[in-house]
Amino acid sequence: TVARVCCDSKYPERRPRAGCALLKGMDQEIAVVFDGDGDPEERITVNPVVLALASPVFKSILTQNMAAQKSCVIELRGKDPDEFKVLVSFLMPASSRRQSITEKNVDLLLRWADEYCIEPLREECVAFIRQLPPTVERVLQAYAFGIEDHLEFCVKELVEVGEVDWGSCLKDAELMKILITHFMNFNRDRTKEVKDLRNRLKRGHVHTGGVLQDGHKLECGKCENKVQSVW
């Protein structure tokens, strides 16, 4: 339909766009080939138009194959065919309406969407991940995929709750620099908060509705305990 509109005889001065010519040549399903893991290779048939419209990477592969007059086959050696099936279910017009991003599939979907530049799906995955509890694994993920604000959020939250197991982050020097910066900022902020609390204790204070306020001299074990807990 797109190709017909572009090449309609009513517009003789308009040349067919390259994308239209590409879609016109994709009128048959193609095979996507995976390793067989010791068994015969696995093939999955898929509509090439769906791949080309969703991903500029797949579009480039298909364009090159057509230009070289190769058979319409995409080789994805080393990839998981089951993951590819999940990805395609999110790209097909009919099946995508029934799909939902979950904790079970979000990681694989983000990986594929990032590698093959499927931006709308990548954005949905990132939005979903932001709603999940921060973990060290989420720190690694945010770093790997360049989600800088979420990386900062996760590190800050984990430091706040006293996370000590950062072992999986030690392999990457750049990530460790980022973590150390956050650790130093956290200690600086906590030191300042403790100092402020102690100064207010010296000046005297009262509690109003549970909120610390300046006021008359008052011995307050409650605030001394808070100083220790903050530290």
XYZ file of C-alpha atoms in Angstrom:
231
model
C 0.000 0.000 0.000
C 2.794 2.414 0.908
C 4.653 1.619 -2.298
C 1.507 2.140 -4.371
C 0.893 5.534 -2.809
C 4.483 6.627 -3.380
C 4.489 5.481 -6.989
C 0.969 6.506 -7.845
C 0.691 7.650 -11.449
C -1.087 10.796 -10.262
C 2.316 12.016 -9.033
C 4.733 11.329 -11.920
C 7.240 13.861 -10.609
C 7.623 11.982 -7.328
C 10.240 9.258 -7.321
C 9.668 6.159 -5.198
C 11.402 6.484 -1.868
C 14.091 3.950 -0.984
C 12.042 2.715 1.954
C 9.042 2.133 -0.296
C 11.102 0.115 -2.762
C 12.405 -1.959 0.108
C 8.931 -2.710 1.448
C 7.726 -3.552 -2.050
C 10.330 -6.293 -2.269
C 9.320 -7.808 1.048
C 6.142 -9.534 0.050
C 7.177 -12.954 1.357
C 8.132 -14.222 4.775
C 11.817 -14.759 5.488
C 13.722 -17.215 7.656
C 15.661 -16.129 10.727
C 18.320 -18.742 11.461
C 19.720 -19.639 14.886
C 22.347 -22.087 16.132
C 21.000 -25.535 16.790
C 22.969 -26.084 20.014
C 24.178 -29.466 18.805
C 20.956 -30.134 16.918
C 19.996 -28.977 13.412
C 19.793 -25.202 13.191
C 16.476 -23.643 14.136
C 14.578 -21.453 11.669
C 11.787 -19.035 12.474
C 9.735 -17.493 9.690
C 8.736 -13.870 10.113
C 7.331 -11.014 8.076
C 10.326 -8.876 6.997
C 8.216 -5.696 6.845
C 7.565 -5.965 10.591
C 11.292 -6.228 11.315
C 12.235 -3.449 8.880
C 9.661 -0.987 10.241
C 10.517 -1.715 13.877
C 14.301 -1.781 13.669
C 16.757 0.206 11.526
C 19.301 -2.540 12.196
C 17.090 -5.257 10.729
C 16.167 -2.893 7.901
C 19.845 -2.442 7.066
C 20.471 -6.195 7.060
C 17.491 -6.819 4.774
C 18.494 -3.978 2.451
C 22.017 -5.333 2.092
C 20.729 -8.837 1.399
C 18.369 -7.568 -1.291
C 21.058 -5.378 -2.867
C 23.385 -8.372 -3.060
C 20.511 -10.510 -4.386
C 20.977 -12.935 -1.539
C 18.250 -15.206 -0.292
C 16.055 -13.524 2.292
C 17.609 -15.084 5.365
C 18.815 -13.367 8.531
C 21.381 -15.240 10.584
C 21.335 -14.577 14.312
C 24.034 -16.961 15.427
C 24.507 -17.099 19.163
C 21.080 -15.627 19.873
C 18.287 -17.375 21.747
C 15.410 -18.259 19.387
C 12.918 -18.306 22.259
C 13.863 -14.737 23.159
C 13.451 -13.736 19.521
C 9.934 -15.183 19.518
C 9.086 -13.045 22.548
C 10.485 -9.978 20.784
C 8.485 -10.641 17.608
C 5.294 -11.039 19.642
C 5.777 -7.420 20.769
C 6.345 -6.232 17.192
C 3.520 -7.946 15.310
C 0.494 -5.621 14.981
C -2.035 -8.197 16.145
C -0.164 -10.052 18.888
C 1.470 -6.954 20.379
C -1.895 -5.743 21.700
C -2.019 -8.813 23.963
C 1.536 -8.531 25.310
C 2.634 -7.005 28.585
C 6.081 -6.189 29.893
C 6.744 -8.086 33.122
C 9.660 -8.722 35.474
C 10.138 -12.025 33.652
C 10.602 -10.588 30.159
C 11.746 -6.993 30.683
C 15.463 -7.785 30.818
C 15.553 -9.740 27.564
C 13.316 -7.217 25.818
C 15.550 -4.331 26.872
C 18.615 -6.208 25.633
C 17.112 -6.878 22.190
C 15.508 -3.438 21.880
C 18.789 -1.741 22.736
C 20.913 -3.843 20.368
C 18.508 -3.522 17.441
C 17.527 0.109 18.111
C 13.828 -0.516 18.683
C 13.357 2.746 20.553
C 9.628 2.625 21.498
C 10.066 -0.807 23.074
C 13.273 0.255 24.791
C 11.509 3.267 26.316
C 8.688 1.048 27.608
C 11.208 -1.331 29.192
C 13.081 1.504 30.888
C 9.825 2.966 32.215
C 8.893 -0.435 33.666
C 12.326 -0.942 35.246
C 12.064 2.423 37.005
C 9.094 1.020 38.952
C 11.032 -1.998 40.268
C 12.851 -2.051 43.625
C 16.514 -1.002 43.312
C 19.057 -3.826 43.481
C 22.734 -4.208 42.649
C 21.641 -6.044 39.494
C 19.581 -2.985 38.480
C 22.660 -0.827 39.059
C 24.621 -3.012 36.633
C 21.779 -2.919 34.130
C 21.368 0.854 34.298
C 25.111 1.268 33.801
C 25.245 -1.194 30.881
C 22.394 0.502 29.016
C 23.287 4.091 29.822
C 20.269 4.851 32.009
C 22.228 7.371 34.054
C 19.458 8.883 36.172
C 18.205 5.439 37.206
C 21.765 4.353 37.990
C 22.091 7.321 40.352
C 18.700 6.593 41.911
C 19.484 2.914 42.550
C 22.917 3.605 44.045
C 21.541 6.307 46.331
C 18.676 4.105 47.543
C 20.957 1.111 48.156
C 23.499 3.178 50.052
C 20.675 4.629 52.164
C 19.571 1.153 53.279
C 23.146 0.015 53.939
C 23.780 -2.335 51.013
C 27.250 -3.874 51.432
C 27.440 -6.550 48.719
C 28.762 -4.666 45.686
C 31.027 -7.503 44.541
C 29.469 -7.855 41.090
C 30.328 -4.198 40.371
C 34.050 -4.566 41.081
C 34.908 -5.848 37.603
C 34.298 -2.490 35.923
C 36.669 0.317 36.898
C 34.451 3.087 35.502
C 31.423 1.830 37.398
C 33.492 1.668 40.588
C 34.454 5.334 40.122
C 30.770 6.219 39.914
C 29.974 4.190 43.040
C 32.844 5.692 45.028
C 31.645 9.198 44.135
C 28.165 8.345 45.423
C 29.603 6.785 48.605
C 31.632 9.927 49.304
C 28.635 12.185 48.666
C 26.516 10.059 50.978
C 29.057 10.250 53.816
C 29.439 14.001 53.281
C 25.670 14.555 53.468
C 25.322 12.347 56.538
C 28.185 14.102 58.304
C 26.543 17.473 57.626
C 23.180 16.224 58.904
C 24.723 14.931 62.123
C 26.584 18.202 62.628
C 23.380 20.201 62.129
C 21.497 18.034 64.627
C 24.194 18.384 67.267
C 24.265 22.180 66.819
C 20.529 22.368 67.317
C 20.791 20.243 70.443
C 23.352 22.673 71.831
C 21.104 25.681 71.091
C 18.057 24.023 72.588
C 14.923 22.907 70.735
C 11.403 21.615 71.014
C 9.378 19.046 69.090
C 6.179 20.154 67.377
C 4.200 17.416 65.712
C 7.321 15.261 65.734
C 9.323 17.928 63.870
C 12.541 19.281 65.369
C 12.359 23.077 65.863
C 14.561 25.676 67.548
C 13.324 26.634 71.001
C 14.090 26.459 74.717
C 16.893 24.447 76.282
C 15.800 20.837 76.620
C 17.624 17.615 77.324
C 16.389 15.239 74.630
C 17.462 11.630 74.509
C 15.173 11.188 71.500
C 17.305 13.462 69.370
C 20.537 12.005 70.663
C 19.262 8.628 69.505
C 18.416 10.133 66.125
C 21.945 11.509 65.822
C 23.321 8.037 66.394
C 20.903 6.418 63.955
C 21.689 8.956 61.240
C 25.389 8.421 61.698
